[in-house]
Short mmCIF file of C-alpha atoms in Angstrom, two decimals:
data_model
loop_
_atom_site.label_atom_id
_atom_site.label_comp_id
_atom_site.label_asym_id
_atom_site.label_seq_id
_atom_site.Cartn_x
_atom_site.Cartn_y
_atom_site.Cartn_z
CA LYS A 1 19.31 -12.79 -2.62
CA GLU A 2 19.76 -11.57 -6.20
CA CYS A 3 19.24 -7.93 -5.17
CA GLN A 4 21.60 -8.38 -2.24
CA LYS A 5 24.29 -9.82 -4.48
CA ASN A 6 23.96 -7.08 -7.10
CA ASP A 7 24.04 -4.36 -4.46
CA TRP A 8 26.97 -5.68 -2.48
CA LYS A 9 29.62 -3.66 -4.33
CA TYR A 10 27.91 -0.54 -2.94
CA HIS A 11 26.58 -1.80 0.36
CA LYS A 12 29.82 -3.38 1.53
CA ASN A 13 31.27 0.10 1.98
CA GLU A 14 28.42 1.27 4.21
CA CYS A 15 27.47 -1.97 5.94
CA PRO A 16 29.93 -1.59 8.87
CA LEU A 17 28.69 1.96 9.45
CA TYR A 18 25.10 0.82 9.88
CA ARG A 19 26.17 -1.13 12.94
CA HIS A 20 27.15 2.10 14.65
CA GLU A 21 25.14 3.50 17.53
CA CYS A 22 23.99 6.46 15.41
CA ILE A 23 22.24 4.10 12.98
CA GLU A 24 18.88 5.75 13.67
CA THR A 25 20.18 9.04 12.31
CA LEU A 26 21.18 7.39 9.04
CA LEU A 27 18.03 5.36 8.62
CA SER A 28 15.70 8.26 9.38
CA ASP A 29 17.12 10.54 6.67
CA ASN A 30 16.96 9.09 3.16
CA ASP A 31 18.87 12.03 1.70
CA ILE A 32 21.82 11.40 4.02
CA ARG A 33 21.73 7.67 3.22
CA PHE A 34 21.73 8.46 -0.49
CA TRP A 35 24.54 10.97 -0.20
CA LEU A 36 26.59 8.66 2.06
CA ARG A 37 26.35 5.83 -0.48
CA LEU A 38 27.50 8.14 -3.26
CA TYR A 39 30.41 9.51 -1.22
CA LEU A 40 31.61 6.06 -0.10
CA SER A 41 31.32 4.74 -3.67
CA VAL A 42 33.47 7.59 -4.97
CA GLN A 43 36.07 6.91 -2.31
CA ASN A 44 36.15 3.10 -2.44
CA ILE A 45 35.04 1.78 -5.83
CA PRO A 46 37.73 1.96 -8.52
CA ASN A 47 36.76 4.06 -11.54
CA PHE A 48 33.38 4.96 -9.99
CA ALA A 49 34.06 8.69 -10.31
CA THR A 50 36.01 8.43 -13.55
CA LYS A 51 33.69 6.15 -15.53
CA LYS A 52 32.56 7.92 -18.70
CA TYR A 53 28.89 8.51 -19.51
CA ARG A 54 27.55 9.60 -22.88
CA LEU A 55 25.52 12.82 -22.64
CA PHE A 56 22.88 14.06 -25.08
CA ASP A 57 25.33 16.38 -26.77
CA GLY A 58 27.56 13.42 -27.63
CA SER A 59 30.25 14.20 -25.08
CA ASP A 60 31.65 11.57 -22.73
CA VAL A 61 32.05 12.76 -19.16
CA SER A 62 32.52 11.38 -15.67
CA LEU A 63 31.50 12.60 -12.24
CA ARG A 64 34.95 14.17 -11.96
CA ASP A 65 34.50 16.06 -15.22
CA ILE A 66 31.14 17.63 -14.48
CA GLU A 67 31.01 21.05 -12.91
CA VAL A 68 27.73 21.36 -11.04
CA LYS A 69 26.32 24.71 -9.99
CA ASP A 70 25.12 24.48 -6.40
CA ILE A 71 21.40 25.23 -6.15
CA ILE A 72 21.61 26.12 -2.45
CA VAL A 73 22.24 29.86 -2.45
CA ASN A 74 21.66 30.49 1.26
CA GLU A 75 25.03 30.35 2.99
CA ASN A 76 23.48 29.56 6.37
CA GLU A 77 21.61 26.66 4.84
CA ARG A 78 24.80 25.39 3.21
CA ARG A 79 26.77 25.74 6.46
CA ASP A 80 24.12 23.85 8.43
CA GLN A 81 24.00 21.05 5.86
CA LEU A 82 27.76 20.61 5.89
CA GLU A 83 27.95 20.63 9.68
CA ASP A 84 25.29 17.91 9.85
CA ILE A 85 27.26 15.71 7.47
CA TYR A 86 30.61 16.40 9.10
CA GLY A 87 29.06 15.58 12.46
CA ILE A 88 27.79 12.22 11.21
CA PHE A 89 31.20 11.37 9.78
CA ARG A 90 32.88 12.23 13.06
CA ARG A 91 30.45 10.03 14.99
CA LEU A 92 31.06 7.20 12.53
CA GLY A 93 34.81 7.62 12.73
CA VAL A 94 35.10 8.17 8.97
CA ASP A 95 37.95 10.22 7.52
CA TYR A 96 36.66 12.70 4.96
CA ASP A 97 37.89 15.30 2.52
CA PRO A 98 35.75 18.48 2.85
CA ARG A 99 36.24 19.27 -0.85
CA GLU A 100 34.93 15.83 -1.85
CA VAL A 101 32.00 16.27 0.53
CA VAL A 102 30.99 19.56 -1.09
CA HIS A 103 31.39 18.13 -4.59
CA CYS A 104 29.14 15.14 -3.84
CA ILE A 105 26.54 17.35 -2.17
CA LYS A 106 26.31 19.50 -5.29
CA HIS A 107 25.71 16.46 -7.45
CA THR A 108 23.02 15.05 -5.20
CA ASN A 109 21.25 18.40 -4.79
CA VAL A 110 21.09 18.99 -8.54
CA VAL A 111 20.70 15.61 -10.21
CA LYS A 112 19.31 13.40 -7.47
CA ASN A 113 15.85 12.17 -8.42
CA LEU A 114 13.23 10.13 -6.69
CA ILE A 115 12.24 6.81 -8.23
CA LYS A 116 8.52 6.35 -7.86
CA ASN A 117 6.29 3.33 -8.12
CA SER A 118 2.72 4.00 -9.29
CA THR A 119 -0.22 1.68 -8.82
CA PHE A 120 -3.60 2.55 -10.29
CA LEU A 121 -6.56 0.98 -8.55
CA LYS A 122 -10.24 1.13 -9.45
CA SER A 123 -10.96 4.03 -7.12
CA ASN A 124 -7.60 5.55 -6.37
CA LEU A 125 -4.08 6.32 -7.54
CA ARG A 126 -1.19 5.43 -5.29
CA VAL A 127 2.28 6.77 -5.88
CA GLY A 128 5.02 5.72 -3.52
CA ILE A 129 8.70 6.60 -3.38
CA ILE A 130 10.72 3.40 -3.58
CA GLY A 131 14.23 4.75 -4.06
CA ARG A 132 16.60 7.46 -5.19
CA GLY A 133 18.84 7.58 -8.22
CA LEU A 134 21.61 9.72 -9.69
CA TYR A 135 21.09 10.51 -13.38
CA ILE A 136 24.02 12.61 -14.52
CA GLN A 137 22.96 12.41 -18.19
CA TYR A 138 20.06 14.72 -17.45
CA ILE A 139 22.24 17.58 -16.19
CA VAL A 140 22.51 19.02 -19.69
CA LEU A 141 18.75 19.30 -20.23
CA ARG A 142 17.48 22.88 -20.27
CA HIS A 143 14.39 23.96 -18.38
CA SER A 144 11.20 25.17 -20.04
CA CYS A 145 7.71 25.77 -18.64
CA GLN A 146 6.55 24.46 -22.04
CA PRO A 147 8.75 21.34 -22.14
CA ASN A 148 8.83 19.01 -25.10
CA SER A 149 9.82 16.08 -22.87
CA ALA A 150 9.14 14.72 -19.41
CA PHE A 151 10.50 12.15 -17.01
CA ILE A 152 8.58 8.96 -16.38
CA PHE A 153 9.29 6.08 -14.05
CA ASN A 154 9.59 2.54 -15.32
CA CYS A 155 8.03 0.46 -12.55
CA ARG A 156 9.46 -2.81 -13.85
CA GLY A 157 13.02 -1.64 -14.33
CA LEU A 158 12.91 0.68 -11.33
CA SER A 159 14.44 3.42 -13.45
CA LYS A 160 13.80 6.93 -14.63
CA GLU A 161 13.23 7.53 -18.33
CA LEU A 162 13.05 10.57 -20.56
CA ARG A 163 10.17 10.62 -23.02
CA ALA A 164 9.07 13.09 -25.71
CA MET A 165 5.68 14.69 -25.04
CA ARG A 166 5.36 15.90 -28.63
CA PRO A 167 7.25 15.48 -31.93
CA ILE A 168 10.75 16.97 -31.62
CA ALA A 169 12.42 18.19 -34.79
CA ALA A 170 16.00 17.26 -35.65
CA GLY A 171 18.30 19.76 -33.97
CA GLU A 172 15.61 21.03 -31.58
CA GLU A 173 16.77 21.26 -27.99
CA ILE A 174 15.32 18.76 -25.53
CA THR A 175 13.66 20.55 -22.60
CA VAL A 176 12.08 19.46 -19.32
CA ALA A 177 10.34 21.22 -16.44
CA LEU A 178 12.52 21.59 -13.35
CA VAL A 179 9.65 23.05 -11.31
CA PRO A 180 6.00 21.94 -10.95
CA LEU A 181 3.92 23.16 -13.89
CA PHE A 182 0.77 23.43 -11.78
CA GLN A 183 2.29 26.51 -10.12
CA LYS A 184 1.43 29.99 -11.38
CA ARG A 185 4.09 31.99 -13.21
CA ALA A 186 5.26 34.01 -10.19
CA ASP A 187 5.74 30.85 -8.11
CA ARG A 188 7.59 29.11 -10.94
CA GLN A 189 9.89 32.09 -11.36
CA GLN A 190 10.62 32.12 -7.64
CA ALA A 191 11.39 28.39 -7.63
CA LEU A 192 13.69 28.74 -10.65
CA LYS A 193 15.85 31.28 -8.81
CA ALA A 194 17.39 28.32 -6.96
CA TYR A 195 18.79 27.20 -10.34
CA SER A 196 19.68 30.76 -11.45
CA ILE A 197 17.23 30.29 -14.33
CA VAL A 198 14.94 32.83 -15.98
CA CYS A 199 12.52 30.92 -18.19
CA GLU A 200 12.11 32.42 -21.67
CA CYS A 201 9.41 30.12 -23.02
CA ASP A 202 6.37 31.71 -24.69
CA LYS A 203 4.14 30.89 -21.72
CA CYS A 204 6.37 32.85 -19.35
CA VAL A 205 7.43 35.69 -21.66
CA HIS A 206 3.91 36.43 -22.94
CA HIS A 207 2.16 35.28 -19.75
CA LEU A 208 -0.08 32.92 -21.70
CA ASP A 209 -1.39 31.43 -18.48
CA ARG A 210 -2.56 34.70 -16.96
CA ARG A 211 -6.21 33.57 -17.09
CA VAL A 212 -5.58 30.09 -15.69
CA ASP A 213 -7.14 29.44 -12.30
CA TYR A 214 -4.25 27.57 -10.69
CA THR A 215 -6.21 26.99 -7.49
CA ARG A 216 -8.07 24.24 -9.39
CA LEU A 217 -4.87 22.47 -10.41
CA THR A 218 -3.51 21.46 -7.02
CA PRO A 219 -3.82 17.72 -6.36
CA THR A 220 -6.43 18.23 -3.61
CA THR A 221 -8.77 20.41 -5.69
CA PHE A 222 -8.99 18.64 -9.05
CA PHE A 223 -12.60 17.72 -8.44
CA PRO A 224 -14.84 19.60 -5.99
CA HIS A 225 -16.85 17.35 -3.70
CA ASN A 226 -20.12 19.03 -4.70
CA VAL A 227 -19.79 18.26 -8.45
CA PHE A 228 -21.70 15.19 -9.63
CA GLY A 229 -23.21 13.66 -12.76
CA LYS A 230 -23.47 15.87 -15.79
CA GLN A 231 -22.10 18.76 -13.76
CA LEU A 232 -18.83 16.85 -13.94
CA LEU A 233 -18.77 17.22 -17.72
CA ASN A 234 -19.44 20.96 -17.48
CA TYR A 235 -16.66 21.26 -14.94
CA TRP A 236 -14.33 19.38 -17.27
CA ARG A 237 -15.15 21.66 -20.20
CA GLN A 238 -14.05 24.59 -18.03
CA LEU A 239 -10.93 22.85 -16.72
CA SER A 240 -9.71 21.26 -19.94
CA PRO A 241 -8.51 24.49 -21.68
CA ASP A 242 -6.51 25.40 -18.57
CA LEU A 243 -4.86 21.97 -18.59
CA ASP A 244 -3.85 22.44 -22.22
CA VAL A 245 -2.23 25.81 -21.44
CA VAL A 246 -0.45 24.53 -18.35
CA PHE A 247 0.69 21.09 -19.52
CA GLY A 248 0.35 21.04 -23.30
CA GLN A 249 -1.35 18.16 -25.10
CA TYR A 250 0.46 15.46 -23.12
CA TYR A 251 2.18 15.43 -19.74
CA PRO A 252 2.37 12.77 -16.97
CA LEU A 253 0.52 14.82 -14.37
CA LYS A 254 -2.17 15.68 -16.92
CA THR A 255 -2.61 11.95 -17.57
CA MET A 256 -3.13 11.34 -13.87
CA ILE A 257 -5.78 14.06 -13.81
CA LEU A 258 -7.49 12.42 -16.78
CA MET A 259 -7.43 9.08 -14.98
CA GLN A 260 -9.02 10.51 -11.87
CA PHE A 261 -11.65 12.26 -13.94
CA PHE A 262 -12.48 9.08 -15.88
CA MET A 263 -12.82 7.16 -12.63
CA GLN A 264 -15.36 9.72 -11.43
CA LEU A 265 -17.09 9.69 -14.79
CA SER A 266 -17.44 5.91 -14.79
CA LYS A 267 -19.44 6.08 -11.56
CA CYS A 268 -22.14 8.27 -13.11
CA PRO A 269 -24.99 6.30 -14.79
CA LEU A 270 -26.26 9.48 -16.49
CA ILE A 271 -23.20 9.76 -18.75
CA CYS A 272 -23.99 8.32 -22.18
CA GLU A 273 -21.78 5.59 -23.63
CA SER A 274 -20.59 7.69 -26.58
CA VAL A 275 -19.22 10.38 -24.24
CA SER A 276 -17.56 7.75 -22.06
CA ASN A 277 -15.97 6.05 -25.09
CA GLU A 278 -14.72 9.37 -26.47
CA PHE A 279 -13.09 10.28 -23.20
CA ASN A 280 -11.64 6.78 -22.85
CA ALA A 281 -9.95 7.14 -26.26
CA ILE A 282 -8.38 10.42 -25.16
CA LEU A 283 -7.18 8.81 -21.95
CA MET A 284 -5.68 5.80 -23.73
CA LYS A 285 -3.66 8.00 -26.07
CA SER A 286 -2.41 10.04 -23.14
CA ILE A 287 -1.39 6.85 -21.33
CA ASP A 288 0.48 5.59 -24.39
CA VAL A 289 2.49 8.83 -24.59
CA THR A 290 3.20 9.51 -20.93
CA LEU A 291 3.34 6.18 -19.11
CA PRO A 292 6.05 3.52 -19.49
CA ASP A 293 3.88 0.48 -20.12
CA ARG A 294 0.10 0.25 -19.99
CA SER A 295 0.37 -3.36 -18.78
CA ASP A 296 2.08 -2.10 -15.62
CA PHE A 297 -1.12 -0.40 -14.46
CA LYS A 298 -4.40 -1.81 -13.29
CA PHE A 299 -7.70 0.04 -13.40
CA GLY A 300 -9.93 -2.74 -12.15
CA SER A 301 -13.11 -2.78 -14.24
CA VAL A 302 -12.85 0.87 -15.28
CA ILE A 303 -11.05 0.11 -18.55
#
């Protein structure tokens, strides 16, 4: 009831539409539902699009003030997306302004972010998408493949947070990664073309990751099935330098890799206690830096 009451100022604009016969189309596409809520809020909630937000540079801007560069560069893709949305509006009987439609699409394409809920169990890590959010404050953050900050998800507050991954000097620009860091340089450069970005960090300019075996960094290949016992430690010694080059000392995805490795390590009776304690200390520090609240996560009897 509390959630329903708090959400009513948004949902009351879309509620009648969900009674329409094309409800299945809306419910089956979370992006359209998200975009529709944003568009209807702009059109129906006073001051929604003109409310000022404080950005990192100290400026106060609203949705109306922000010029967003569209990341969809394929005209056919853009045309198809617009026709899908226009078609839904026509079926719903909603009057729409094409210029407002395009403006809202640009915002959602660029600054829409998934809100994730993570649960750590004794033998597994589960990450589920529980919502979507619009964080216009983060538009001003510059990309770097060696970011000094990263986004984390506060499971209790159901919100996205920006956290420093290393000490940031006064006046130093805050940077984040807009593309997955476990991709090799050529793939990152290709992905960044959608943002019209050429990364000039040291890792990209000097190709510091040229010797990294990125095939070992995909989520499905962190730990080969044929590696057990003390072989696991040898494998880690080979993998660890690559993780430092790719992610730096701390990064959320690196913490998840450390968690998975520790879970595997804890199952091996041949690993001495001193090694286990040393690795546990490394893991705890990484958790403190990259996760919102250690008490939010449960590791069973592992920790």
